[in-house]
Structures are given as C-alpha cells and as structure tokens.
mmCIF file of C-alpha atoms in Angstrom:
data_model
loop_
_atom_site.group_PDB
_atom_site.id
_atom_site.type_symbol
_atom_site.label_atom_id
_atom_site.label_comp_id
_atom_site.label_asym_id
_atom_site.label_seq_id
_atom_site.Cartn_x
_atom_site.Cartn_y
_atom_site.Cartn_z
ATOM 1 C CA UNK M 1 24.741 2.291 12.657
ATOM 2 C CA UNK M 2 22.152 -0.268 13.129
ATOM 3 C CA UNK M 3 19.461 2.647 12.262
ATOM 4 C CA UNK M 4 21.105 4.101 9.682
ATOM 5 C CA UNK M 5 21.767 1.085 8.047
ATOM 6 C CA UNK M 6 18.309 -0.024 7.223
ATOM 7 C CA UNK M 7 17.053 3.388 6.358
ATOM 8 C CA UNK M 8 19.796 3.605 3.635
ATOM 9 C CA UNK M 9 18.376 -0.179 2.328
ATOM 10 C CA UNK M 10 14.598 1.037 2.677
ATOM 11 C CA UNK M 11 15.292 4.133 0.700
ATOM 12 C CA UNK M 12 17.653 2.085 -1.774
ATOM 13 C CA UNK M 13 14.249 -0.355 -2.547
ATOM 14 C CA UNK M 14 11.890 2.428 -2.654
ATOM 15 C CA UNK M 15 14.263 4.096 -5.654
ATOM 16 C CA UNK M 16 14.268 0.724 -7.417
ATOM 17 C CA UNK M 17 10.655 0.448 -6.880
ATOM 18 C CA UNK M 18 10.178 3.646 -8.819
ATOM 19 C CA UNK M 19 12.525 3.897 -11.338
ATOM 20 C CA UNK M 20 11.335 0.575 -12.544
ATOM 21 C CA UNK M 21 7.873 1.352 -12.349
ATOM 22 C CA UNK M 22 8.044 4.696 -14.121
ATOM 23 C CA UNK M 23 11.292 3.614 -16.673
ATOM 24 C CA UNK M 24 8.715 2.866 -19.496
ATOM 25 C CA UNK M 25 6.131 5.058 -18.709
ATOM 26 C CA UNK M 26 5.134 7.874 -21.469
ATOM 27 C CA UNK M 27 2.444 9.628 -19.437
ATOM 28 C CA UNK M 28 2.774 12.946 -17.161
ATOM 29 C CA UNK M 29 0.074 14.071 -14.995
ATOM 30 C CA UNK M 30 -0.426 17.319 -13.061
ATOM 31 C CA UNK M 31 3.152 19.300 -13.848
ATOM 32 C CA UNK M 32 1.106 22.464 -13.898
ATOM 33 C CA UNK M 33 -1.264 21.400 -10.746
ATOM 34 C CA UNK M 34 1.538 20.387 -8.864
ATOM 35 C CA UNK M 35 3.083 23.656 -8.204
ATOM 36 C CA UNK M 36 1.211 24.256 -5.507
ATOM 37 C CA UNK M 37 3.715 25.966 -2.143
ATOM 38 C CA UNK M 38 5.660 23.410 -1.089
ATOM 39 C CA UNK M 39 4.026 23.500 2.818
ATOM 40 C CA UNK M 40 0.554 23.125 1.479
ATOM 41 C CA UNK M 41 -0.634 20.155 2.662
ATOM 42 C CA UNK M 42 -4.484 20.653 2.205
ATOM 43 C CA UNK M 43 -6.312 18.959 -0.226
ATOM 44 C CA UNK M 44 -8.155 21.950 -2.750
ATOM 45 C CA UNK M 45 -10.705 19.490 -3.882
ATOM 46 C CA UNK M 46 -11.905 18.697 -0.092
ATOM 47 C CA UNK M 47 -12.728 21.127 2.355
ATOM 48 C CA UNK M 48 -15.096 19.258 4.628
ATOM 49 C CA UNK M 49 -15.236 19.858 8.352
ATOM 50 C CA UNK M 50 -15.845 16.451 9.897
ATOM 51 C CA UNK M 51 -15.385 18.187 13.508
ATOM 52 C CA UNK M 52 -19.080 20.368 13.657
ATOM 53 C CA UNK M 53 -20.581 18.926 16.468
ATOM 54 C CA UNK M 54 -23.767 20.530 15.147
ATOM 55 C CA UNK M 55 -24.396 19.330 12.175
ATOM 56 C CA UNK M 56 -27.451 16.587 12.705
ATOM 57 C CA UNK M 57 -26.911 14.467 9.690
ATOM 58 C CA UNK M 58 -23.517 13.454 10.957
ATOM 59 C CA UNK M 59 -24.331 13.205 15.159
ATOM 60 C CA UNK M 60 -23.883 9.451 14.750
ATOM 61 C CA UNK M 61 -20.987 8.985 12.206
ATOM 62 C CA UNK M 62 -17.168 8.780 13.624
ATOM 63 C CA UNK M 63 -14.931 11.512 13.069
ATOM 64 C CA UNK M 64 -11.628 11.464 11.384
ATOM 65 C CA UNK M 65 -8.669 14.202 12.614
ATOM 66 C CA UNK M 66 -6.245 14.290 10.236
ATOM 67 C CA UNK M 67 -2.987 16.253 11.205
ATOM 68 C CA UNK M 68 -0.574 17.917 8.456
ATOM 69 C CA UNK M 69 0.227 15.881 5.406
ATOM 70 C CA UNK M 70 2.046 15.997 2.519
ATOM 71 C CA UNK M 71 -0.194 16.870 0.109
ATOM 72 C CA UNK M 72 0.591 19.422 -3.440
ATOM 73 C CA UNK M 73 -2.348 19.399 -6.178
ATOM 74 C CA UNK M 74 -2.316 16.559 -8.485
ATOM 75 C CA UNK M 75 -4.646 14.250 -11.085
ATOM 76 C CA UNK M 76 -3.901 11.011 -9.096
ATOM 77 C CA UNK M 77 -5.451 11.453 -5.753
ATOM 78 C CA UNK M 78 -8.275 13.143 -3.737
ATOM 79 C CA UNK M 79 -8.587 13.100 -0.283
ATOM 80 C CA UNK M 80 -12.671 12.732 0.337
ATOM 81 C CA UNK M 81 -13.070 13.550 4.242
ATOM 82 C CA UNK M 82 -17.114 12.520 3.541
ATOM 83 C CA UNK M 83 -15.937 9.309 2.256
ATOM 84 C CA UNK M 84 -13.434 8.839 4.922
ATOM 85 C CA UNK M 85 -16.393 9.478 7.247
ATOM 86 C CA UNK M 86 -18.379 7.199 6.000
ATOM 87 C CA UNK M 87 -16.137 4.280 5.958
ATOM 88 C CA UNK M 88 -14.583 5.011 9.350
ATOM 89 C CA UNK M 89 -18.601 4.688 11.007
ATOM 90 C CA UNK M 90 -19.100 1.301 8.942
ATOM 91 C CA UNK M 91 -15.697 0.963 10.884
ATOM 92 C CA UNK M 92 -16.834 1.248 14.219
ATOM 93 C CA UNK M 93 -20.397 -0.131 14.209
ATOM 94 C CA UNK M 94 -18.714 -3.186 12.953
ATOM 95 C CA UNK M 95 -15.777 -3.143 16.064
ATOM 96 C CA UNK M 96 -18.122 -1.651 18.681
ATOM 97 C CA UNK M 97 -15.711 -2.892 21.323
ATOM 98 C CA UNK M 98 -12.140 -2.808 19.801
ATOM 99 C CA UNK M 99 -12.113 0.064 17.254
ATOM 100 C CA UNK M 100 -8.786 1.633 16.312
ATOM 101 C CA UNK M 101 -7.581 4.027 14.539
ATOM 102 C CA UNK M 102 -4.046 2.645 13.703
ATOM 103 C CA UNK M 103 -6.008 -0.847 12.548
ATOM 104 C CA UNK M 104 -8.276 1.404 10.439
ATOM 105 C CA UNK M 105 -5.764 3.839 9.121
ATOM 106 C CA UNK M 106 -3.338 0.942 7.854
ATOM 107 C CA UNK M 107 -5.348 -2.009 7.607
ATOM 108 C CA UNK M 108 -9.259 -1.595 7.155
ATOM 109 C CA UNK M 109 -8.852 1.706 4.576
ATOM 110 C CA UNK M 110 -6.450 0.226 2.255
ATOM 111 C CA UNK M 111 -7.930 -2.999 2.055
ATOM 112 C CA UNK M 112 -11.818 -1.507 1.222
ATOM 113 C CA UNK M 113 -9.982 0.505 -1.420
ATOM 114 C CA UNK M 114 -8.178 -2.943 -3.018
ATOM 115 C CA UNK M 115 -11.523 -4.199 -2.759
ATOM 116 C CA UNK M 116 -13.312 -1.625 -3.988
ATOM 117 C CA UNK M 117 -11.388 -1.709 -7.405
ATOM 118 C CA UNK M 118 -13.991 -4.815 -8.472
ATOM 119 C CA UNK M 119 -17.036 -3.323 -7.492
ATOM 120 C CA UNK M 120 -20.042 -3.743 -9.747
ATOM 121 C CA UNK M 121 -20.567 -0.462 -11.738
ATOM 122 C CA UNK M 122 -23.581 0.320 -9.599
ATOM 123 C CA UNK M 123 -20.837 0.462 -6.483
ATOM 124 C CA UNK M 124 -17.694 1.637 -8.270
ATOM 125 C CA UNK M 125 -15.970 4.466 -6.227
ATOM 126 C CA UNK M 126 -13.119 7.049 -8.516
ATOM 127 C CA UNK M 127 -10.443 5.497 -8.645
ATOM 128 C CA UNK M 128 -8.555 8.997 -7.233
ATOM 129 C CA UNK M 129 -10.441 8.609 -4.642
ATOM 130 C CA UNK M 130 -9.073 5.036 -3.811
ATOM 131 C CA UNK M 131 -5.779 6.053 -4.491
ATOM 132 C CA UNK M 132 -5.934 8.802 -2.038
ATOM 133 C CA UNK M 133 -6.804 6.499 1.174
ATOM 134 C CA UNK M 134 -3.707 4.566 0.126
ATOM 135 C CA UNK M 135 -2.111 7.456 -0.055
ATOM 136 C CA UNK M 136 -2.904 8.600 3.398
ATOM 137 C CA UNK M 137 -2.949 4.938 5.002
ATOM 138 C CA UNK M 138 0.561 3.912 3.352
ATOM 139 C CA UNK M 139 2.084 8.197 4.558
ATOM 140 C CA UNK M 140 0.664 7.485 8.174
ATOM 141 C CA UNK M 141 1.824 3.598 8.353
ATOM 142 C CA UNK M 142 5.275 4.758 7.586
ATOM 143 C CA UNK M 143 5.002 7.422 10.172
ATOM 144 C CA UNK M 144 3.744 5.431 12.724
ATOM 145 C CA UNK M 145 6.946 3.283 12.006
ATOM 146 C CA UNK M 146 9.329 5.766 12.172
ATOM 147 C CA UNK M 147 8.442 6.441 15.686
ATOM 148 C CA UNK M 148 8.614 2.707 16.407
ATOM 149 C CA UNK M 149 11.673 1.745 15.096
ATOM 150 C CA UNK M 150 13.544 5.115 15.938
ATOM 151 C CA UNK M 151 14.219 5.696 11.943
ATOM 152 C CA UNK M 152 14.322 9.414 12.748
ATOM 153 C CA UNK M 153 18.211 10.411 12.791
ATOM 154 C CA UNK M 154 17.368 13.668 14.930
ATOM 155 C CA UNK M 155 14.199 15.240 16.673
ATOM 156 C CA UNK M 156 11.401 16.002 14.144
ATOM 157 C CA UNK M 157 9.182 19.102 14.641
ATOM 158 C CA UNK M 158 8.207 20.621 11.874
ATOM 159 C CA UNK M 159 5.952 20.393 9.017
ATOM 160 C CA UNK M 160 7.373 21.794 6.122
ATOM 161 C CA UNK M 161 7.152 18.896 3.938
ATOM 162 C CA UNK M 162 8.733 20.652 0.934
ATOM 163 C CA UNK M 163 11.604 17.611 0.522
ATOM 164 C CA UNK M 164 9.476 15.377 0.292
ATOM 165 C CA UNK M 165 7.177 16.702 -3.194
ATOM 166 C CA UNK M 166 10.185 15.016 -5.194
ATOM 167 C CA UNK M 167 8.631 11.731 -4.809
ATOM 168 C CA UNK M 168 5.087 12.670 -4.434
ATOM 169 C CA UNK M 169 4.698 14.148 -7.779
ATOM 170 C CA UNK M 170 6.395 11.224 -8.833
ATOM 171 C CA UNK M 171 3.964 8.824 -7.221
ATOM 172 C CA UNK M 172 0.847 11.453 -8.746
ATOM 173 C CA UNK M 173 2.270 11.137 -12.498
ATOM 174 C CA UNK M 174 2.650 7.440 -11.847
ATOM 175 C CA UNK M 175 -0.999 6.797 -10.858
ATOM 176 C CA UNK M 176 -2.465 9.293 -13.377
ATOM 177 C CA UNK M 177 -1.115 7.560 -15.832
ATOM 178 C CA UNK M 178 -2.039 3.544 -14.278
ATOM 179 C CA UNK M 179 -5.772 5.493 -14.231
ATOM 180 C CA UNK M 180 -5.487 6.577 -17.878
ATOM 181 C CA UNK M 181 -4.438 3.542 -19.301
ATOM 182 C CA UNK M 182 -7.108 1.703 -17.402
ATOM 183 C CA UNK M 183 -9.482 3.651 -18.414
ATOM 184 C CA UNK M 184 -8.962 4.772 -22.224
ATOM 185 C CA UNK M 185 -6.179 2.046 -23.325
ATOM 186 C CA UNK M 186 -6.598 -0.366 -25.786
ATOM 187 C CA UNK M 187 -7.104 -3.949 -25.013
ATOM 188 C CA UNK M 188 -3.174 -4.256 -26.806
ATOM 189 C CA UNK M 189 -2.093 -1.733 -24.601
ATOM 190 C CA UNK M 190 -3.505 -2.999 -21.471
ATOM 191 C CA UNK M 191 -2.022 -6.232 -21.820
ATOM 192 C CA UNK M 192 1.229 -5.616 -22.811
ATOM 193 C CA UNK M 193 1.618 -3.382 -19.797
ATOM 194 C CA UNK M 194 -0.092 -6.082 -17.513
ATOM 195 C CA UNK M 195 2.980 -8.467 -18.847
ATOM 196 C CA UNK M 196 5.677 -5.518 -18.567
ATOM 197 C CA UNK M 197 4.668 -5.239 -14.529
ATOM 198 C CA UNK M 198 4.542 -8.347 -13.388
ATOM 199 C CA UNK M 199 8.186 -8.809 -12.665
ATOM 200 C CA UNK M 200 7.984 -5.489 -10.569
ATOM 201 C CA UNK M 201 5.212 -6.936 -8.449
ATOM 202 C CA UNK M 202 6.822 -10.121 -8.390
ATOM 203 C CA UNK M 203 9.676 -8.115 -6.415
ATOM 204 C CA UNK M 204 7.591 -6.205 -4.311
ATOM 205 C CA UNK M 205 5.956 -9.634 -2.984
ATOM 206 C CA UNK M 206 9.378 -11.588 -2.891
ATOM 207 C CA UNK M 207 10.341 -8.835 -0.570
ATOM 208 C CA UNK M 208 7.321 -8.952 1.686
ATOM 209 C CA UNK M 209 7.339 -11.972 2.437
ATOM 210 C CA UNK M 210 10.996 -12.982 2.951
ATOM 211 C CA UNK M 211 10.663 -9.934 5.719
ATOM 212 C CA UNK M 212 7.443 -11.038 6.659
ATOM 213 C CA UNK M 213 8.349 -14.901 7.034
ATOM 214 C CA UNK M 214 11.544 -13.074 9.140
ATOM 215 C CA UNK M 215 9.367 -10.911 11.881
ATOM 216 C CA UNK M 216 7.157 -13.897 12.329
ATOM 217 C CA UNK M 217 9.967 -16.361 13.517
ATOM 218 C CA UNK M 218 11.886 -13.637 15.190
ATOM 219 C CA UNK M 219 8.891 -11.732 17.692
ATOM 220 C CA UNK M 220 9.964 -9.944 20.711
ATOM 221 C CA UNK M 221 11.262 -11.513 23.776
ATOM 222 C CA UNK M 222 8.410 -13.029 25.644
ATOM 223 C CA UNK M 223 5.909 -12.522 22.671
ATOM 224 C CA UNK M 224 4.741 -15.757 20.989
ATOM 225 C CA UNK M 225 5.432 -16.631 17.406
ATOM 226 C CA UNK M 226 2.068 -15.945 15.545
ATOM 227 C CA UNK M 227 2.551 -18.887 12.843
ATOM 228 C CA UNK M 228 -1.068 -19.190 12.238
ATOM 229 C CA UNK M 229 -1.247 -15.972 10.382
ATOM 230 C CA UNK M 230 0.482 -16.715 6.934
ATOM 231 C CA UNK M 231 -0.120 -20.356 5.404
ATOM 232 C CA UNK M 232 1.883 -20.866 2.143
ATOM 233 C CA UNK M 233 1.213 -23.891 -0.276
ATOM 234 C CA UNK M 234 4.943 -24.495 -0.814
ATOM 235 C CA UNK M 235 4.954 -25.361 -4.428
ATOM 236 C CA UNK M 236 4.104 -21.798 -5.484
ATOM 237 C CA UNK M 237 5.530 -18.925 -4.431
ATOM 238 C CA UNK M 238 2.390 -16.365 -4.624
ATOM 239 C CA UNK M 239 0.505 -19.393 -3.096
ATOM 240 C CA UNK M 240 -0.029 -17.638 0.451
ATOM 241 C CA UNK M 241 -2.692 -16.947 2.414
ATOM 242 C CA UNK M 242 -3.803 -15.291 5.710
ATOM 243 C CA UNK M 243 -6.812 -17.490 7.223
ATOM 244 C CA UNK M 244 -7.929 -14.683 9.052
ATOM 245 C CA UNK M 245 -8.667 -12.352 6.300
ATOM 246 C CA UNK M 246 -11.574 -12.922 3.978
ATOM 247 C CA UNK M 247 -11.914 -9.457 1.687
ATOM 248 C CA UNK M 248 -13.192 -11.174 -1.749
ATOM 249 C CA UNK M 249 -10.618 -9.068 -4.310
ATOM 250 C CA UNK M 250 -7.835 -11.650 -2.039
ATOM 251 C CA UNK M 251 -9.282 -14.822 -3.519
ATOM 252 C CA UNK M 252 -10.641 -13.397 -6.761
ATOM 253 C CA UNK M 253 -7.820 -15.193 -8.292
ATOM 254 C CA UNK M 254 -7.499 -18.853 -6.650
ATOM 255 C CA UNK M 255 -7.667 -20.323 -10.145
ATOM 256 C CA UNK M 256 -4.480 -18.577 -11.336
ATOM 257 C CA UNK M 257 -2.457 -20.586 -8.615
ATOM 258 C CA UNK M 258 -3.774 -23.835 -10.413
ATOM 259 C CA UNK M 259 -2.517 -22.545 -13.385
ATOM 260 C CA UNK M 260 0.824 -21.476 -11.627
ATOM 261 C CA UNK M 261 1.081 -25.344 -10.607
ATOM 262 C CA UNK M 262 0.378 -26.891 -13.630
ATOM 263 C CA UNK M 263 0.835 -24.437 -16.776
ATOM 264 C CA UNK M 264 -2.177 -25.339 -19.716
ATOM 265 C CA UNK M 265 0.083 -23.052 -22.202
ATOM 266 C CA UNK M 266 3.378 -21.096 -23.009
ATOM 267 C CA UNK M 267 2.013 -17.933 -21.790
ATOM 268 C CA UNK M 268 1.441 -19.864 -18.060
ATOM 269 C CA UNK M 269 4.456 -21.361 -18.262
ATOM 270 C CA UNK M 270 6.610 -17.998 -18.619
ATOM 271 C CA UNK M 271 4.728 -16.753 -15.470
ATOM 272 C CA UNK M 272 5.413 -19.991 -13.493
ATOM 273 C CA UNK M 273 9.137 -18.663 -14.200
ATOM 274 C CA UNK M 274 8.231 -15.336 -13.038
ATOM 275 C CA UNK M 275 6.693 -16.539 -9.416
ATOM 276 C CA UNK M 276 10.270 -18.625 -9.151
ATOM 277 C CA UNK M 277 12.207 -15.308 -9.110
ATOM 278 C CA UNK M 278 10.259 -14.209 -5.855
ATOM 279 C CA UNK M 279 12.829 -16.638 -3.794
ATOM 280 C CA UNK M 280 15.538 -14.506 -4.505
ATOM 281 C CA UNK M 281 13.463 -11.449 -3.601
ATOM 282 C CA UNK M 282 12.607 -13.189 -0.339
ATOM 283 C CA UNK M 283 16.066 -13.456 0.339
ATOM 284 C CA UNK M 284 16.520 -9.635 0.274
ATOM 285 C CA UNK M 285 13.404 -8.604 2.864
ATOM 286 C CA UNK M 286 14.716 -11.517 5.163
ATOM 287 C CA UNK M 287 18.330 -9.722 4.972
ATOM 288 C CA UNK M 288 17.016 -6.214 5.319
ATOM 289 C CA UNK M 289 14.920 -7.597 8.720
ATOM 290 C CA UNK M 290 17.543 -9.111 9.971
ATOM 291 C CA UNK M 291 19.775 -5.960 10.328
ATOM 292 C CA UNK M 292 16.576 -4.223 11.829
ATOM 293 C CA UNK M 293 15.927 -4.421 15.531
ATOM 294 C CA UNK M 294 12.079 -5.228 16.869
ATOM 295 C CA UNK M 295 13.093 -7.352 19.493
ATOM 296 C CA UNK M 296 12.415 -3.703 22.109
ATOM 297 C CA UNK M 297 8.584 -3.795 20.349
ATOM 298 C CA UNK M 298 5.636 -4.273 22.377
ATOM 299 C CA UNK M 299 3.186 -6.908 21.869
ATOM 300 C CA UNK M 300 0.654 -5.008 20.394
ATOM 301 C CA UNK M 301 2.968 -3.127 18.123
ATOM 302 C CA UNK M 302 4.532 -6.288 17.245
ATOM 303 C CA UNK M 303 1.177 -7.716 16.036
ATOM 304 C CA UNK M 304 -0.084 -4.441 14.330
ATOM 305 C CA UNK M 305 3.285 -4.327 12.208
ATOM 306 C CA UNK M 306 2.831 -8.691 11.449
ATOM 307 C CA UNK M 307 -0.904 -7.338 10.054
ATOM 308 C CA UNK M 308 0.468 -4.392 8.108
ATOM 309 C CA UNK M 309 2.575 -6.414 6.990
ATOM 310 C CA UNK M 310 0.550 -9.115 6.012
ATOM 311 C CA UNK M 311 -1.966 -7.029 4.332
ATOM 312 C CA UNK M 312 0.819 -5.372 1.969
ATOM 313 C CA UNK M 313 1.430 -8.894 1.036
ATOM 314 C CA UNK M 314 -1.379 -10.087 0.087
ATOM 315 C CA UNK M 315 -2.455 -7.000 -1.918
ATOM 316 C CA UNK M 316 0.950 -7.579 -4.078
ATOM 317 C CA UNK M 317 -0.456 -10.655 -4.578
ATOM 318 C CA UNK M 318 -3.673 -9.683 -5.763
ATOM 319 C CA UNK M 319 -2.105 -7.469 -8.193
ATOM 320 C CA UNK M 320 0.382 -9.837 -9.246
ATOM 321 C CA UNK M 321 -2.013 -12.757 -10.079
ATOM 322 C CA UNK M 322 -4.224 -9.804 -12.003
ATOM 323 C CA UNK M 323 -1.830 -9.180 -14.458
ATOM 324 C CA UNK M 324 -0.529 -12.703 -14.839
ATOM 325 C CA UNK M 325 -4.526 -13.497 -15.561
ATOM 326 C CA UNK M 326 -4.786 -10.412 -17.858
ATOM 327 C CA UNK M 327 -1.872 -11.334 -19.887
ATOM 328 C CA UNK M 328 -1.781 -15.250 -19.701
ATOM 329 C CA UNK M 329 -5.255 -15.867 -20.333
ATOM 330 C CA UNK M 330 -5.933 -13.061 -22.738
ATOM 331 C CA UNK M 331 -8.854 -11.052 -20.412
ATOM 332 C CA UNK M 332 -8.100 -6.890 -21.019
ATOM 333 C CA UNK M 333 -10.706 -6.154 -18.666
ATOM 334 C CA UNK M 334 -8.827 -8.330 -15.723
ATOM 335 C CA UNK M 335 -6.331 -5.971 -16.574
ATOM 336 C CA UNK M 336 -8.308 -2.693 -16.316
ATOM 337 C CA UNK M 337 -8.300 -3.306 -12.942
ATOM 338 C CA UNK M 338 -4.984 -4.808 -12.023
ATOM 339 C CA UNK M 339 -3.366 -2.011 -13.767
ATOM 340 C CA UNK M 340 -5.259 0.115 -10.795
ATOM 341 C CA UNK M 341 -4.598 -2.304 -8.288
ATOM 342 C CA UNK M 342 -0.919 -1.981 -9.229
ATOM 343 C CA UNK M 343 -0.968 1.640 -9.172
ATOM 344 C CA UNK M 344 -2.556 1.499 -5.648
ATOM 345 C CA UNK M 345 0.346 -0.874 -4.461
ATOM 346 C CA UNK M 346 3.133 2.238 -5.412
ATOM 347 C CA UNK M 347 1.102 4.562 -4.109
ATOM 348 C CA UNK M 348 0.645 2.450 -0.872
ATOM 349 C CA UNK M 349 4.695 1.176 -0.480
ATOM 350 C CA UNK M 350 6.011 5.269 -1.769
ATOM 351 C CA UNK M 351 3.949 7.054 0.444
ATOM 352 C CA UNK M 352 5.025 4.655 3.137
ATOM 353 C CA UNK M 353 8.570 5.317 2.816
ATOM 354 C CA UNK M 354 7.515 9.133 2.437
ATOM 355 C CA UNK M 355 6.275 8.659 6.237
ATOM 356 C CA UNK M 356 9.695 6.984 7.397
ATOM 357 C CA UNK M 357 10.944 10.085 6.216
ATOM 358 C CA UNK M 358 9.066 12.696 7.068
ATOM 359 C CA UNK M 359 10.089 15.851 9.178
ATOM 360 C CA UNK M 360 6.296 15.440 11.085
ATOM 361 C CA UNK M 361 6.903 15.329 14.721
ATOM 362 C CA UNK M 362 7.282 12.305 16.453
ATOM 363 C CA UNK M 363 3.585 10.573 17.534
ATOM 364 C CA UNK M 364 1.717 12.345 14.612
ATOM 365 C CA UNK M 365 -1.419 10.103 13.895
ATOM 366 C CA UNK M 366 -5.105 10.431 12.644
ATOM 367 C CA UNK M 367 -7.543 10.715 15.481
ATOM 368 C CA UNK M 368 -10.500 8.096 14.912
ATOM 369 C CA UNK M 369 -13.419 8.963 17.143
ATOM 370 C CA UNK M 370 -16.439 5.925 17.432
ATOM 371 C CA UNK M 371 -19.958 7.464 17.362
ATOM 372 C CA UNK M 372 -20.627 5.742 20.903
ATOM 373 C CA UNK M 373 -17.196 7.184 22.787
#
C-alpha cells in the first residue's frame, strides 16, 4: 500500500496538471505526424551516430548513449544528438573530476535549456529543440525514480511504450501550441494567456516546495539535513532561492518579488493574491512526501533527488514571475518567453511522470562518456 498509494496521488496531480493546462487551449499540433507505430521510439528528424570512434571532428567531444524512449513524431520536440553532444563536452571540461551523467541528464540539460529561452538572437537555440532535452531529462528523471523508490508494481522488461503515447501527444499539442503563440500571437493574446497560467504555475511551485521543504527536514537515517540549499524570504511565497545555483534566467526576475512585497498597482496586487494560494499547494507536496518512504535512500541519491528537486522549483518560479511580469507590468515580449518557459515546465513535470510509469526495464539510463575517460 505504501507504493501504491503515492503513485495513485502522483498520477492524480499529473492529470490536474494537464487538464488545466490544456482546458482553454484552441491549438492542435501533429495529429497526422503523430501516428507514427506505437514502439517507435526514434526520433525521424535525428539520426546522428554519436558512437563512431572514427570520426576526427568529434575524438574529443563526450558521447551520449541514449537507450529506448518514448518518442512518436510530433511539432513540439526534436531530439538533436549534435546538440546533446555539444553540451554534454562543455559538460565535462567544466567537471573534469566529478562528471555525471544523472547530474547532467536531470540537472545541467534542463537548466541550459531554461536558460537558453533568453538568449540574445545571435545565441537563440529552436525552441523544439529546448523542449526536447526537457523532454528527455524530465522521461529519464522519472525513470531513474522509479527504480529508487520501487514505484514499479511488477518487473519491467520491455519497451513497447505504446501506453504511454496518450499523454505524449498530449504534452506535443500542448507545447506546439505554447511555441505558436509565442511566436505569432498578438501582444493581447500573449498577455491574457500569461494571466490565465499563472495560477497553474502557482500550483506546480506550491507543490514543489511543500515536498521539497518535506525531504529536506526528513533525510535518511544517518544523512544530515542539507538546510543550506533552499533560503526563502518568508514574506513571499515565490521568494526562494538556492545559493548554490547562479544560471542568470533564475534571477532575471528579482524585481518582481519587490513588487510581490509591496504592490505599485491593482494588477500587482491581484498577483500578490495569487503567490498566497501557493501555501495551500505546499500543504499538498508536504502530504504526498509524507506517505512516501526515502528514509532506505542512499546519501548520494538522497542529495541528487534534493537537487532535482530544487531545480524543478526554481524553474516554476522563473516561469511564474514571467508571466506575473508580462501581465502586471504590461511587457508582451516578457511573455514571449515565459509562455515557452511554461511550456518547458509541462513538458519537464509530464514526461517525468511518463518515466515513473514506464514499462523500460529497471536501471535504464543515458550513458555519458567524458572525452578524458
């Protein structure tokens, strides 16, 4: 019972996450493209080999493995293996002595992607292709939990991921239609969906960090507390912070807490009333944690789930205080790319719970291999 229990919750939230995210939303993308057979999991727009040993021009990138994934054709997401590549070796030359691939899989790649959202247009990567390394980081995370917490009800060993394209084409008409609007919408239209989304994101970081606050005063037998990793202001619910992490899209909006504390209009006082409904959010992910049992974890796995967990809280964040800024302060072009950041989010927290249930078998993981080992 005490496994069944929380997967029943977890799949519960991810439903609510979706039907409230996709309730209003006129778009489709891809219901032609995503008929693909429902055990393909390769990629048709990538077909890179990042395993030739002789090719010169990559003898001193990493290489990237990735086993079976769920994966049907779609407008939302590509998987680039070359950009993969190329962001796994900036990886490793800059963690020459503790490079791994779960840290780069589910913290690293999904970050850079967040971050890469507010690039310069000189820098700007397709948005696709950001959505598909959340994609892969939030499928893998969730499979890498499964294992840990034991979410799998009986053995898994196969890859026929065919129960599982419900909710992927649902997550690829989502995001193809976040990318549209970004893209083409009207300054009306982005704002008014900036507004209509912030109570959803409000949710998704009420959530986080109720569970989050809950694994950090609850760590493993013998495994000290790590209370220096999440500082919150107090006054302000979205007012938290990781002192460790320094990516610039996570303090792109430091003013909008100001304005959280001390409203200048009407518009900034309505969202001050929004971040208030995050306590009773919190409530929920500290309930949900409490029925679920880490205290078997390891040390390390202990810490690596505290950091995925921190970083999915701080991206909600991000996204959260992007809208609020879009809408509140009357800035359409804030909300061009909250509207992605938000997409990425979904994409990131659905694919996650697609790993937690996925038939894969049980210590399926991408392979990260440093130039130098």
């Amino acid at each position: 019972m005490k496994i069944q229990k929380p997967v029943f919750l977890c799949w519960l939230l991810l439903a609510g996450v979706l039907l409230f995210a996709c309730a209003e939303d006129d778009h489709s993308a891809g219901d032609d493209d995503a008929a693909g057979d429902d055990d393909d999991n390769d990629n048709d727009d990538n077909n890179d080999d990042n395993n030739d040993d002789n090719n010169d021009d990559t003898a001193a990138s990493a290489q990237i493995e990735l086993p079976p994934y769920p994966f049907w054709p779609n407008d939302a997401f590509v998987v680039d293996e070359d950009q993969l590549t190329d962001l796994a070796t900036a990886y490793c030359a800059a963690h020459p002595d503790d490079a791994d691939a779960r840290s780069f899989f589910m913290g690293e790649m999904p970050l850079s992607a967040f971050d890469l959202v507010y690039a310069p247009p000189a820098e700007a990567a397709d948005p696709r292709v950001l959505m598909g390394d959340l994609y892969l980081s939030g499928y893998f995370g969730g499979l890498w939990l499964r294992d840990l917490l034991a979410f799998a009800r009986r053995s898994a060993t196969t890859e026929d991921f065919s129960r599982l394209k419900p909710i992927f084409e649902l997550l690829a008409a989502y995001t193809a239609a976040q990318e549209e609007l970004s893209a083409g919408g009207t300054a009306e239209e982005i704002l008014t969906q900036a507004r209509r989304h912030v109570p959803l994101l409000i949710f998704i970081y009420g959530y986080n960090l109720g569970y989050l606050e809950q694994i950090i005063a609850h760590p493993p037998a013998g495994v000290p507390s790590p209370t220096d990793v999440l500082v919150c202001g107090g006054d302000v619910w979205l007012d938290c912070d990781s002192p460790g992490l320094d990516w610039p899209f996570l303090s792109r909006y430091d003013a909008a807490i100001d304005k959280l504390l001390a409203p200048p209009d009407e518009r900034w006082e309505e969202m001050t009333k929004l971040d208030g409904r995050a306590a009773f959010f919190a409530a929920q992910g500290r309930l949900v944690w409490n029925i679920i049992d880490i205290s078997q974890l390891s040390a390390d796995d202990y810490l690596l789930l505290v950091d995925l967990s921190l970083n999915f809280l701080l991206a909600s964040k991000a996204a959260a205080l992007g809208h609020m800024t879009a809408w509140a302060d009357v800035v359409p072009a804030e909300g061009r790319d909250s509207l992605l950041v938000d997409a990425g989010m979904i994409v990131w927290a659905g694919s996650y719970f697609m790993g937690l249930a996925s038939p894969a078998p049980a210590g399926t993981f991408p392979a990260l291999i440093c130039p130098d080992q």
